[in-house]
């Protein structure tokens, strides 16, 4: 089976993998070179199968820069999926909302990003077999895929916003001053993942759709402290909506 669509599941969102049909699950530990995820809420399994008729490869669990995994290793899985032949990649994540109108549980399609992680998986000698030295990032978050996701959300009666995702190195959550800075820079959402994977995928010419689940108000936006348990809990509650949305969208990505 050659997968057409890759899916990366973020914190608390692993439930989607259970909906994959004819699934073959391979623990990351059995795949040479694949980094093991140490983050709580991330199991480490590659699930190959079908979803809504489309051949898919699902990464249940991802590596993050804050784990101390080198940038090129963080994107090892995405590059494997690229080599397996995916043309589309759907990335999910949990995020904090800087825009106070985005309540916990809301799903948001990422429209663009700010890379504030101080690193990139593309640094170092370029592997020309993967892609060009200076890849374009103008439409990193595919406008056609975002439109498909918006239409699918409409059919399901789900509200799907759009926003700019700022990638923070972590592992500490941001300070309120850092959130004010990110807001001034144009960020609507903040998280610690996704951007390295999108850089690697776009480098290989893979079209990306990234869906964030708001799990909390960003630091200082609400007076409450940020708690990783809440991030996982809210993510798990929103997972049903996310699976419904993915079920609508994924079969259309393979063919568009
Ligand atoms: N900041 C960074 N990463 C996150 C957050 C946050 O507020 N919530 C979930 N992941």
mmCIF file of C-alpha atoms and ligand atoms in Angstrom:
data_model
loop_
_atom_site.group_PDB
_atom_site.id
_atom_site.type_symbol
_atom_site.label_atom_id
_atom_site.label_comp_id
_atom_site.label_asym_id
_atom_site.label_seq_id
_atom_site.Cartn_x
_atom_site.Cartn_y
_atom_site.Cartn_z
ATOM 1 C CA UNK A 1 0.000 0.000 0.000
ATOM 2 C CA UNK A 2 1.291 3.428 -0.901
ATOM 3 C CA UNK A 3 -0.139 6.099 1.410
ATOM 4 C CA UNK A 4 -1.570 9.196 -0.280
ATOM 5 C CA UNK A 5 -2.209 11.216 2.855
ATOM 6 C CA UNK A 6 -0.087 11.503 5.993
ATOM 7 C CA UNK A 7 -1.560 12.523 9.334
ATOM 8 C CA UNK A 8 0.344 13.687 12.428
ATOM 9 C CA UNK A 9 -1.593 13.522 15.689
ATOM 10 C CA UNK A 10 -0.826 15.935 18.515
ATOM 11 C CA UNK A 11 -1.272 15.919 22.310
ATOM 12 C CA UNK A 12 -4.458 14.181 23.411
ATOM 13 C CA UNK A 13 -5.556 13.743 19.790
ATOM 14 C CA UNK A 14 -4.276 10.195 19.247
ATOM 15 C CA UNK A 15 -7.853 8.816 19.221
ATOM 16 C CA UNK A 16 -8.101 9.388 15.477
ATOM 17 C CA UNK A 17 -5.746 6.457 14.847
ATOM 18 C CA UNK A 18 -8.439 4.105 16.220
ATOM 19 C CA UNK A 19 -10.670 5.048 13.271
ATOM 20 C CA UNK A 20 -8.143 3.798 10.693
ATOM 21 C CA UNK A 21 -9.400 0.664 8.916
ATOM 22 C CA UNK A 22 -7.300 -2.386 8.041
ATOM 23 C CA UNK A 23 -4.713 -0.858 10.333
ATOM 24 C CA UNK A 24 -1.149 -2.081 10.643
ATOM 25 C CA UNK A 25 0.507 -0.466 13.668
ATOM 26 C CA UNK A 26 4.295 -0.271 13.908
ATOM 27 C CA UNK A 27 5.886 1.026 17.139
ATOM 28 C CA UNK A 28 8.456 3.747 16.356
ATOM 29 C CA UNK A 29 11.010 1.740 18.318
ATOM 30 C CA UNK A 30 10.930 -0.945 15.608
ATOM 31 C CA UNK A 31 11.776 1.515 12.819
ATOM 32 C CA UNK A 32 15.527 2.236 12.547
ATOM 33 C CA UNK A 33 16.333 5.921 13.033
ATOM 34 C CA UNK A 34 12.858 6.968 14.190
ATOM 35 C CA UNK A 35 13.012 9.115 17.351
ATOM 36 C CA UNK A 36 10.923 7.950 20.294
ATOM 37 C CA UNK A 37 8.424 10.508 21.610
ATOM 38 C CA UNK A 38 8.894 11.161 25.303
ATOM 39 C CA UNK A 39 6.027 13.666 25.586
ATOM 40 C CA UNK A 40 3.122 12.661 27.835
ATOM 41 C CA UNK A 41 -0.034 12.109 25.765
ATOM 42 C CA UNK A 42 1.958 10.940 22.752
ATOM 43 C CA UNK A 43 2.251 7.261 22.093
ATOM 44 C CA UNK A 44 4.767 6.411 19.418
ATOM 45 C CA UNK A 45 3.163 4.387 16.647
ATOM 46 C CA UNK A 46 2.993 4.573 12.877
ATOM 47 C CA UNK A 47 -0.416 3.353 11.720
ATOM 48 C CA UNK A 48 -0.879 2.404 8.064
ATOM 49 C CA UNK A 49 -4.326 1.692 6.681
ATOM 50 C CA UNK A 50 -7.344 3.272 5.061
ATOM 51 C CA UNK A 51 -9.546 6.106 6.140
ATOM 52 C CA UNK A 52 -12.698 7.067 4.289
ATOM 53 C CA UNK A 53 -11.336 5.140 1.293
ATOM 54 C CA UNK A 54 -7.969 6.932 1.200
ATOM 55 C CA UNK A 55 -4.691 5.105 1.919
ATOM 56 C CA UNK A 56 -3.221 6.873 4.952
ATOM 57 C CA UNK A 57 -0.111 6.827 7.110
ATOM 58 C CA UNK A 58 -0.798 8.142 10.594
ATOM 59 C CA UNK A 59 1.882 9.211 13.039
ATOM 60 C CA UNK A 60 0.436 8.740 16.500
ATOM 61 C CA UNK A 61 2.887 10.793 18.480
ATOM 62 C CA UNK A 62 5.571 13.183 17.316
ATOM 63 C CA UNK A 63 8.977 14.351 18.461
ATOM 64 C CA UNK A 64 9.461 17.955 19.603
ATOM 65 C CA UNK A 65 12.528 20.181 19.714
ATOM 66 C CA UNK A 66 12.019 20.682 23.468
ATOM 67 C CA UNK A 67 12.715 16.989 24.004
ATOM 68 C CA UNK A 68 16.279 17.667 22.891
ATOM 69 C CA UNK A 69 15.729 15.839 19.605
ATOM 70 C CA UNK A 70 17.837 17.481 16.854
ATOM 71 C CA UNK A 71 15.746 19.425 14.277
ATOM 72 C CA UNK A 72 16.449 16.968 11.437
ATOM 73 C CA UNK A 73 15.352 14.073 13.687
ATOM 74 C CA UNK A 74 12.133 15.872 14.656
ATOM 75 C CA UNK A 75 11.073 15.623 10.996
ATOM 76 C CA UNK A 76 12.374 12.076 10.409
ATOM 77 C CA UNK A 77 8.831 10.677 10.325
ATOM 78 C CA UNK A 78 7.538 13.291 7.886
ATOM 79 C CA UNK A 79 10.446 12.550 5.563
ATOM 80 C CA UNK A 80 9.732 8.811 5.760
ATOM 81 C CA UNK A 81 6.097 9.486 4.826
ATOM 82 C CA UNK A 82 7.314 11.728 2.009
ATOM 83 C CA UNK A 83 9.550 8.935 0.716
ATOM 84 C CA UNK A 84 6.583 6.528 0.963
ATOM 85 C CA UNK A 85 4.857 8.847 -1.488
ATOM 86 C CA UNK A 86 2.337 10.982 0.397
ATOM 87 C CA UNK A 87 1.263 14.095 -1.505
ATOM 88 C CA UNK A 88 -0.689 15.624 1.365
ATOM 89 C CA UNK A 89 0.005 15.986 5.064
ATOM 90 C CA UNK A 90 -2.534 16.821 7.755
ATOM 91 C CA UNK A 91 -0.996 18.002 11.001
ATOM 92 C CA UNK A 92 -2.887 18.389 14.254
ATOM 93 C CA UNK A 93 -1.824 19.996 17.470
ATOM 94 C CA UNK A 94 -2.989 21.417 20.767
ATOM 95 C CA UNK A 95 -2.381 25.132 21.166
ATOM 96 C CA UNK A 96 -2.942 28.137 23.368
ATOM 97 C CA UNK A 97 -5.116 30.947 22.017
ATOM 98 C CA UNK A 98 -3.843 34.501 22.006
ATOM 99 C CA UNK A 99 -7.075 35.736 20.436
ATOM 100 C CA UNK A 100 -9.477 35.816 23.439
ATOM 101 C CA UNK A 101 -12.473 34.987 21.229
ATOM 102 C CA UNK A 102 -11.049 31.481 20.650
ATOM 103 C CA UNK A 103 -12.387 29.386 23.524
ATOM 104 C CA UNK A 104 -10.927 26.015 24.651
ATOM 105 C CA UNK A 105 -12.263 23.246 22.435
ATOM 106 C CA UNK A 106 -12.317 25.382 19.283
ATOM 107 C CA UNK A 107 -10.708 24.023 16.127
ATOM 108 C CA UNK A 108 -8.685 26.431 13.992
ATOM 109 C CA UNK A 109 -7.095 25.929 10.566
ATOM 110 C CA UNK A 110 -3.586 27.381 10.551
ATOM 111 C CA UNK A 111 -3.248 29.958 7.764
ATOM 112 C CA UNK A 112 0.445 30.803 8.245
ATOM 113 C CA UNK A 113 3.167 30.543 10.859
ATOM 114 C CA UNK A 114 5.806 32.443 12.787
ATOM 115 C CA UNK A 115 8.882 30.309 13.457
ATOM 116 C CA UNK A 116 10.078 31.520 16.876
ATOM 117 C CA UNK A 117 11.932 28.283 17.698
ATOM 118 C CA UNK A 118 15.296 29.652 16.625
ATOM 119 C CA UNK A 119 15.957 26.611 14.486
ATOM 120 C CA UNK A 120 14.909 24.793 11.343
ATOM 121 C CA UNK A 121 15.103 21.166 10.203
ATOM 122 C CA UNK A 122 16.490 22.473 6.905
ATOM 123 C CA UNK A 123 19.766 23.864 8.294
ATOM 124 C CA UNK A 124 22.961 22.111 7.250
ATOM 125 C CA UNK A 125 23.910 20.761 3.847
ATOM 126 C CA UNK A 126 20.837 20.523 1.617
ATOM 127 C CA UNK A 127 19.766 17.075 0.473
ATOM 128 C CA UNK A 128 18.854 17.910 -3.121
ATOM 129 C CA UNK A 129 16.974 14.614 -3.432
ATOM 130 C CA UNK A 130 14.479 15.938 -0.858
ATOM 131 C CA UNK A 131 14.022 19.448 -2.220
ATOM 132 C CA UNK A 132 15.630 22.803 -3.032
ATOM 133 C CA UNK A 133 18.041 24.747 -0.812
ATOM 134 C CA UNK A 134 15.647 27.691 -0.435
ATOM 135 C CA UNK A 135 12.072 26.376 -0.490
ATOM 136 C CA UNK A 136 9.224 28.860 -0.915
ATOM 137 C CA UNK A 137 6.855 29.188 2.066
ATOM 138 C CA UNK A 138 4.269 31.573 0.550
ATOM 139 C CA UNK A 139 1.434 29.060 0.635
ATOM 140 C CA UNK A 140 2.838 26.687 3.239
ATOM 141 C CA UNK A 141 -0.710 26.051 4.498
ATOM 142 C CA UNK A 142 -2.457 25.096 1.280
ATOM 143 C CA UNK A 143 -5.301 27.580 0.527
ATOM 144 C CA UNK A 144 -7.329 24.934 -1.340
ATOM 145 C CA UNK A 145 -7.047 22.505 1.591
ATOM 146 C CA UNK A 146 -8.090 25.259 4.022
ATOM 147 C CA UNK A 147 -11.134 25.960 1.865
ATOM 148 C CA UNK A 148 -11.979 22.210 1.840
ATOM 149 C CA UNK A 149 -11.655 22.115 5.634
ATOM 150 C CA UNK A 150 -13.866 25.201 5.990
ATOM 151 C CA UNK A 151 -16.554 23.653 3.770
ATOM 152 C CA UNK A 152 -16.365 20.345 5.642
ATOM 153 C CA UNK A 153 -16.714 22.152 8.990
ATOM 154 C CA UNK A 154 -19.753 23.988 7.609
ATOM 155 C CA UNK A 155 -21.404 20.683 6.602
ATOM 156 C CA UNK A 156 -20.787 19.344 10.123
ATOM 157 C CA UNK A 157 -22.020 22.490 11.858
ATOM 158 C CA UNK A 158 -18.577 23.036 13.422
ATOM 159 C CA UNK A 159 -17.020 26.452 13.787
ATOM 160 C CA UNK A 160 -13.560 26.467 12.196
ATOM 161 C CA UNK A 161 -11.552 29.641 12.528
ATOM 162 C CA UNK A 162 -8.287 30.509 10.772
ATOM 163 C CA UNK A 163 -5.207 31.886 12.455
ATOM 164 C CA UNK A 164 -1.438 32.389 12.442
ATOM 165 C CA UNK A 165 0.411 29.807 14.564
ATOM 166 C CA UNK A 166 3.522 30.868 16.437
ATOM 167 C CA UNK A 167 5.919 28.016 17.199
ATOM 168 C CA UNK A 168 7.611 28.361 20.588
ATOM 169 C CA UNK A 169 10.607 26.242 21.595
ATOM 170 C CA UNK A 170 9.285 25.351 25.075
ATOM 171 C CA UNK A 171 9.184 23.282 27.156
ATOM 172 C CA UNK A 172 8.158 26.123 29.506
ATOM 173 C CA UNK A 173 4.923 27.748 28.447
ATOM 174 C CA UNK A 174 5.331 31.376 27.367
ATOM 175 C CA UNK A 175 5.327 34.278 29.812
ATOM 176 C CA UNK A 176 2.579 36.911 29.535
ATOM 177 C CA UNK A 177 5.203 39.326 28.119
ATOM 178 C CA UNK A 178 6.173 36.786 25.469
ATOM 179 C CA UNK A 179 2.508 36.369 24.549
ATOM 180 C CA UNK A 180 2.170 40.174 24.190
ATOM 181 C CA UNK A 181 5.209 40.071 21.877
ATOM 182 C CA UNK A 182 3.740 37.237 19.794
ATOM 183 C CA UNK A 183 0.427 39.093 19.550
ATOM 184 C CA UNK A 184 2.278 42.223 18.334
ATOM 185 C CA UNK A 185 4.055 40.068 15.733
ATOM 186 C CA UNK A 186 0.735 38.812 14.371
ATOM 187 C CA UNK A 187 0.338 35.447 16.124
ATOM 188 C CA UNK A 188 -3.145 34.166 17.000
ATOM 189 C CA UNK A 189 -2.177 30.731 18.336
ATOM 190 C CA UNK A 190 0.883 29.407 20.106
ATOM 191 C CA UNK A 191 2.297 25.914 20.402
ATOM 192 C CA UNK A 192 5.515 23.894 20.407
ATOM 193 C CA UNK A 193 5.218 21.717 17.311
ATOM 194 C CA UNK A 194 4.070 21.560 13.671
ATOM 195 C CA UNK A 195 6.337 24.220 12.149
ATOM 196 C CA UNK A 196 9.436 21.982 11.749
ATOM 197 C CA UNK A 197 7.219 19.330 10.123
ATOM 198 C CA UNK A 198 5.627 21.838 7.745
ATOM 199 C CA UNK A 199 9.088 23.152 6.760
ATOM 200 C CA UNK A 200 10.251 19.611 5.964
ATOM 201 C CA UNK A 201 7.038 18.719 4.130
ATOM 202 C CA UNK A 202 7.044 21.876 1.994
ATOM 203 C CA UNK A 203 10.727 21.263 1.250
ATOM 204 C CA UNK A 204 9.584 17.973 -0.323
ATOM 205 C CA UNK A 205 6.666 19.650 -2.132
ATOM 206 C CA UNK A 206 4.026 18.005 0.094
ATOM 207 C CA UNK A 207 0.825 20.031 0.492
ATOM 208 C CA UNK A 208 -0.096 20.761 4.125
ATOM 209 C CA UNK A 209 -3.242 21.259 6.140
ATOM 210 C CA UNK A 210 -2.732 22.033 9.843
ATOM 211 C CA UNK A 211 -5.582 21.942 12.329
ATOM 212 C CA UNK A 212 -5.119 23.259 15.851
ATOM 213 C CA UNK A 213 -7.277 22.470 18.812
ATOM 214 C CA UNK A 214 -7.373 25.348 21.287
ATOM 215 C CA UNK A 215 -6.863 23.826 24.730
ATOM 216 C CA UNK A 216 -6.303 26.967 26.786
ATOM 217 C CA UNK A 217 -6.046 30.735 26.730
ATOM 218 C CA UNK A 218 -2.381 31.741 26.292
ATOM 219 C CA UNK A 219 -0.450 33.045 29.308
ATOM 220 C CA UNK A 220 -1.835 36.342 30.591
ATOM 221 C CA UNK A 221 -4.867 36.206 28.261
ATOM 222 C CA UNK A 222 -6.825 34.651 31.126
ATOM 223 C CA UNK A 223 -5.748 34.865 34.797
ATOM 224 C CA UNK A 224 -5.587 31.051 35.063
ATOM 225 C CA UNK A 225 -2.225 29.247 35.042
ATOM 226 C CA UNK A 226 -1.619 26.853 32.140
ATOM 227 C CA UNK A 227 -1.758 23.234 33.037
ATOM 228 C CA UNK A 228 -0.618 20.368 30.817
ATOM 229 C CA UNK A 229 -3.340 18.110 32.265
ATOM 230 C CA UNK A 230 -5.949 20.597 31.002
ATOM 231 C CA UNK A 231 -4.262 20.616 27.597
ATOM 232 C CA UNK A 232 -4.645 16.825 27.376
ATOM 233 C CA UNK A 233 -8.201 16.815 28.757
ATOM 234 C CA UNK A 234 -9.540 19.498 26.410
ATOM 235 C CA UNK A 235 -7.724 17.885 23.480
ATOM 236 C CA UNK A 236 -9.361 14.537 24.278
ATOM 237 C CA UNK A 237 -12.816 16.185 24.469
ATOM 238 C CA UNK A 238 -12.355 17.970 21.127
ATOM 239 C CA UNK A 239 -10.967 14.821 19.489
ATOM 240 C CA UNK A 240 -14.493 13.748 18.437
ATOM 241 C CA UNK A 241 -14.996 16.957 16.448
ATOM 242 C CA UNK A 242 -11.527 16.648 14.984
ATOM 243 C CA UNK A 243 -12.074 13.036 13.880
ATOM 244 C CA UNK A 244 -15.393 14.042 12.285
ATOM 245 C CA UNK A 245 -13.650 16.860 10.431
ATOM 246 C CA UNK A 246 -10.769 14.629 9.315
ATOM 247 C CA UNK A 247 -13.263 12.016 8.109
ATOM 248 C CA UNK A 248 -14.807 14.620 5.814
ATOM 249 C CA UNK A 249 -11.575 16.209 4.643
ATOM 250 C CA UNK A 250 -9.034 13.392 4.203
ATOM 251 C CA UNK A 251 -10.776 11.499 1.386
ATOM 252 C CA UNK A 252 -10.909 14.771 -0.594
ATOM 253 C CA UNK A 253 -7.201 15.526 -0.180
ATOM 254 C CA UNK A 254 -6.061 12.371 -1.931
ATOM 255 C CA UNK A 255 -7.924 13.326 -5.074
ATOM 256 C CA UNK A 256 -7.547 17.144 -5.251
HETATM 257 N N1 LIG B 1 1.549 27.429 24.722
HETATM 258 C C1 LIG B 1 2.357 26.606 24.035
HETATM 259 N N2 LIG B 1 2.009 25.382 23.689
HETATM 260 C C2 LIG B 1 0.775 24.964 24.010
HETATM 261 C C3 LIG B 1 -0.117 25.774 24.717
HETATM 262 C C4 LIG B 1 0.298 27.082 25.095
HETATM 263 O O1 LIG B 1 -0.448 27.857 25.729
HETATM 264 N N3 LIG B 1 -1.258 25.045 24.895
HETATM 265 C C5 LIG B 1 -1.052 23.857 24.280
HETATM 266 N N4 LIG B 1 0.181 23.793 23.754
#
